[in-house]
Amino acid sequence: MDHERFLLYSSAFVIMGLSNAVIPILPELAATGQTTSVTSSSLLYSSFFLGALFTMLPFGILSDRFCSMKFVVLGLLLSFISGIVMAVTDDFMVLVLARFIEGASCGAFFPAAFARLALFTKKMRYIGEFNFLINGGLAAGVAVTGYLADISIKYGIYLFVILTAFTLISAFYYMACPTGKHDKDDVAKIGSMSVGAYLSFITSRSSLSIWIISFLLAGSSGVLVSLYPEYSSSFLTKAELGIAISLLYFSTMISSITIARFNFSYEELIKKGILIATVGIIATIYFPMTGFTVIGLGSGIMLVGLPLSITNMKVDHGTAMGIYNTCIYAGLALMPLIAGAFTGAFDIGMIFLGTAVLFGVTVLLNSFPVQS
């Protein structure tokens, strides 16, 4: 594996690992807040998504105008800074700010990283491997911190800060190396789109299809993960619930790295993924272990197909990936809130069914980019 791909892969793992390292210890970190623990936990959790939402598109546009690898390094640096702050402070508002910076690190990193992967000949395979490590980092962050919390609350954060530091050193070495491939950066891809061209691209039928599906894919998973603890309280133990949700991450990892080695078009990947994930959402109503596994299988397929479709667009890839990732984070942030508002009027099982129907009809959105 060349140095550039190693840097992209390792960065994805440590950034996502550090972002999820706070999840098992949210109540303890939120205890210093001035509001109720539930409100403090929600603010601490949501500030990460706000940081990502506000920065994905601006950083994506900038990565088209400047060296995209510099934004990969910036993402690592912001993640490292946020980790250091969370490791050394117990001030609640400082922790909230650190989580916002952590979200901004994703805003800098992901559009640039996906745009960089689009330059490779084997981009489908590499995007699959990249998504494998994203989900691997998410799973590792939760698992390692939860395990180490019995020794010390912040040991998981300490570990991922150290891993991020080593990755950052590797990144600085890569950027300083005169023979590095970063000097080929985007000479022919410099962001030269006019405002009118941006608006035309964003609102075209093919683009809207991708944005809607991306929003609903992430949002549907968010609805399941956020409401399932309450829904399953009468028939699943906490351990069983943890296993069920972890199967979502695990099966996403397996399907994303496996499907990328087959010769499917991105249109086939997107449609197959929608149908499989829809079946999985419905299955969770009665069979949680099976349902979460199937959702992960469909999600992993789509998380290869969606970025692959964007790489086929004749646009600045940093900008396009910035919009794509903004839709992903917007779905994660907003759809659980919308679904939660309906819990007083509808049974949670009905909300899951409605989510499945809403997501499933996106298979009719067939205005994808023309396969080159």
mmCIF file with all atom_site columns, N, CA and C in Angstrom, residues 158-180:
data_model
loop_
_atom_site.group_PDB
_atom_site.id
_atom_site.type_symbol
_atom_site.label_atom_id
_atom_site.label_alt_id
_atom_site.label_comp_id
_atom_site.label_asym_id
_atom_site.label_entity_id
_atom_site.label_seq_id
_atom_site.pdbx_PDB_ins_code
_atom_site.Cartn_x
_atom_site.Cartn_y
_atom_site.Cartn_z
_atom_site.occupancy
_atom_site.B_iso_or_equiv
_atom_site.pdbx_formal_charge
_atom_site.auth_seq_id
_atom_site.auth_comp_id
_atom_site.auth_asym_id
_atom_site.auth_atom_id
_atom_site.pdbx_PDB_model_num
ATOM 1  N N  . TYR A 1 158 ? -7.553 9.130  25.771 1.00 0.00 ? 158 TYR A N  1
ATOM 2  C CA . TYR A 1 158 ? -6.088 9.183  25.774 1.00 0.00 ? 158 TYR A CA 1
ATOM 3  C C  . TYR A 1 158 ? -5.508 8.296  24.669 1.00 0.00 ? 158 TYR A C  1
ATOM 4  N N  . LEU A 1 159 ? -6.044 7.082  24.555 1.00 0.00 ? 159 LEU A N  1
ATOM 5  C CA . LEU A 1 159 ? -5.515 6.139  23.569 1.00 0.00 ? 159 LEU A CA 1
ATOM 6  C C  . LEU A 1 159 ? -5.668 6.670  22.150 1.00 0.00 ? 159 LEU A C  1
ATOM 7  N N  . PHE A 1 160 ? -6.838 7.186  21.821 1.00 0.00 ? 160 PHE A N  1
ATOM 8  C CA . PHE A 1 160 ? -7.056 7.650  20.446 1.00 0.00 ? 160 PHE A CA 1
ATOM 9  C C  . PHE A 1 160 ? -6.339 8.966  20.170 1.00 0.00 ? 160 PHE A C  1
ATOM 10 N N  . VAL A 1 161 ? -6.077 9.768  21.193 1.00 0.00 ? 161 VAL A N  1
ATOM 11 C CA . VAL A 1 161 ? -5.244 10.964 21.013 1.00 0.00 ? 161 VAL A CA 1
ATOM 12 C C  . VAL A 1 161 ? -3.822 10.548 20.629 1.00 0.00 ? 161 VAL A C  1
ATOM 13 N N  . ILE A 1 162 ? -3.307 9.517  21.294 1.00 0.00 ? 162 ILE A N  1
ATOM 14 C CA . ILE A 1 162 ? -1.962 9.023  20.978 1.00 0.00 ? 162 ILE A CA 1
ATOM 15 C C  . ILE A 1 162 ? -1.902 8.478  19.553 1.00 0.00 ? 162 ILE A C  1
ATOM 16 N N  . LEU A 1 163 ? -2.916 7.697  19.171 1.00 0.00 ? 163 LEU A N  1
ATOM 17 C CA . LEU A 1 163 ? -2.963 7.150  17.810 1.00 0.00 ? 163 LEU A CA 1
ATOM 18 C C  . LEU A 1 163 ? -3.068 8.274  16.771 1.00 0.00 ? 163 LEU A C  1
ATOM 19 N N  . THR A 1 164 ? -3.849 9.297  17.085 1.00 0.00 ? 164 THR A N  1
ATOM 20 C CA . THR A 1 164 ? -3.977 10.439 16.177 1.00 0.00 ? 164 THR A CA 1
ATOM 21 C C  . THR A 1 164 ? -2.654 11.179 16.046 1.00 0.00 ? 164 THR A C  1
ATOM 22 N N  . ALA A 1 165 ? -1.914 11.292 17.158 1.00 0.00 ? 165 ALA A N  1
ATOM 23 C CA . ALA A 1 165 ? -0.617 11.963 17.126 1.00 0.00 ? 165 ALA A CA 1
ATOM 24 C C  . ALA A 1 165 ? 0.348  11.243 16.191 1.00 0.00 ? 165 ALA A C  1
ATOM 25 N N  . PHE A 1 166 ? 0.414  9.923  16.279 1.00 0.00 ? 166 PHE A N  1
ATOM 26 C CA . PHE A 1 166 ? 1.295  9.157  15.384 1.00 0.00 ? 166 PHE A CA 1
ATOM 27 C C  . PHE A 1 166 ? 0.877  9.322  13.923 1.00 0.00 ? 166 PHE A C  1
ATOM 28 N N  . THR A 1 167 ? -0.426 9.323  13.671 1.00 0.00 ? 167 THR A N  1
ATOM 29 C CA . THR A 1 167 ? -0.918 9.503  12.304 1.00 0.00 ? 167 THR A CA 1
ATOM 30 C C  . THR A 1 167 ? -0.590 10.902 11.798 1.00 0.00 ? 167 THR A C  1
ATOM 31 N N  . LEU A 1 168 ? -0.692 11.895 12.674 1.00 0.00 ? 168 LEU A N  1
ATOM 32 C CA . LEU A 1 168 ? -0.380 13.272 12.300 1.00 0.00 ? 168 LEU A CA 1
ATOM 33 C C  . LEU A 1 168 ? 1.107  13.423 11.961 1.00 0.00 ? 168 LEU A C  1
ATOM 34 N N  . ILE A 1 169 ? 1.964  12.763 12.716 1.00 0.00 ? 169 ILE A N  1
ATOM 35 C CA . ILE A 1 169 ? 3.398  12.791 12.407 1.00 0.00 ? 169 ILE A CA 1
ATOM 36 C C  . ILE A 1 169 ? 3.652  12.198 11.025 1.00 0.00 ? 169 ILE A C  1
ATOM 37 N N  . SER A 1 170 ? 2.970  11.090 10.733 1.00 0.00 ? 170 SER A N  1
ATOM 38 C CA . SER A 1 170 ? 3.087  10.463 9.416  1.00 0.00 ? 170 SER A CA 1
ATOM 39 C C  . SER A 1 170 ? 2.612  11.407 8.317  1.00 0.00 ? 170 SER A C  1
ATOM 40 N N  . ALA A 1 171 ? 1.542  12.160 8.600  1.00 0.00 ? 171 ALA A N  1
ATOM 41 C CA . ALA A 1 171 ? 1.004  13.102 7.615  1.00 0.00 ? 171 ALA A CA 1
ATOM 42 C C  . ALA A 1 171 ? 1.985  14.237 7.341  1.00 0.00 ? 171 ALA A C  1
ATOM 43 N N  . PHE A 1 172 ? 2.595  14.775 8.403  1.00 0.00 ? 172 PHE A N  1
ATOM 44 C CA . PHE A 1 172 ? 3.581  15.849 8.222  1.00 0.00 ? 172 PHE A CA 1
ATOM 45 C C  . PHE A 1 172 ? 4.783  15.354 7.416  1.00 0.00 ? 172 PHE A C  1
ATOM 46 N N  . TYR A 1 173 ? 5.195  14.125 7.685  1.00 0.00 ? 173 TYR A N  1
ATOM 47 C CA . TYR A 1 173 ? 6.309  13.543 6.930  1.00 0.00 ? 173 TYR A CA 1
ATOM 48 C C  . TYR A 1 173 ? 5.941  13.405 5.454  1.00 0.00 ? 173 TYR A C  1
ATOM 49 N N  . TYR A 1 174 ? 4.721  12.956 5.195  1.00 0.00 ? 174 TYR A N  1
ATOM 50 C CA . TYR A 1 174 ? 4.268  12.782 3.809  1.00 0.00 ? 174 TYR A CA 1
ATOM 51 C C  . TYR A 1 174 ? 4.249  14.117 3.067  1.00 0.00 ? 174 TYR A C  1
ATOM 52 N N  . MET A 1 175 ? 3.708  15.153 3.735  1.00 0.00 ? 175 MET A N  1
ATOM 53 C CA . MET A 1 175 ? 3.613  16.450 3.074  1.00 0.00 ? 175 MET A CA 1
ATOM 54 C C  . MET A 1 175 ? 4.989  17.082 2.850  1.00 0.00 ? 175 MET A C  1
ATOM 55 N N  . ALA A 1 176 ? 5.941  16.768 3.735  1.00 0.00 ? 176 ALA A N  1
ATOM 56 C CA . ALA A 1 176 ? 7.284  17.335 3.604  1.00 0.00 ? 176 ALA A CA 1
ATOM 57 C C  . ALA A 1 176 ? 8.136  16.586 2.603  1.00 0.00 ? 176 ALA A C  1
ATOM 58 N N  . CYS A 1 177 ? 7.732  15.345 2.280  1.00 0.00 ? 177 CYS A N  1
ATOM 59 C CA . CYS A 1 177 ? 8.525  14.498 1.384  1.00 0.00 ? 177 CYS A CA 1
ATOM 60 C C  . CYS A 1 177 ? 8.446  15.030 -0.045 1.00 0.00 ? 177 CYS A C  1
ATOM 61 N N  . PRO A 1 178 ? 9.555  15.398 -0.653 1.00 0.00 ? 178 PRO A N  1
ATOM 62 C CA . PRO A 1 178 ? 9.533  15.979 -1.999 1.00 0.00 ? 178 PRO A CA 1
ATOM 63 C C  . PRO A 1 178 ? 9.097  15.001 -3.078 1.00 0.00 ? 178 PRO A C  1
ATOM 64 N N  . THR A 1 179 ? 9.166  13.709 -2.785 1.00 0.00 ? 179 THR A N  1
ATOM 65 C CA . THR A 1 179 ? 8.757  12.717 -3.778 1.00 0.00 ? 179 THR A CA 1
ATOM 66 C C  . THR A 1 179 ? 7.331  12.263 -3.578 1.00 0.00 ? 179 THR A C  1
ATOM 67 N N  . GLY A 1 180 ? 6.609  12.870 -2.598 1.00 0.00 ? 180 GLY A N  1
ATOM 68 C CA . GLY A 1 180 ? 5.230  12.478 -2.315 1.00 0.00 ? 180 GLY A CA 1
ATOM 69 C C  . GLY A 1 180 ? 4.324  12.786 -3.490 1.00 0.00 ? 180 GLY A C  1
#
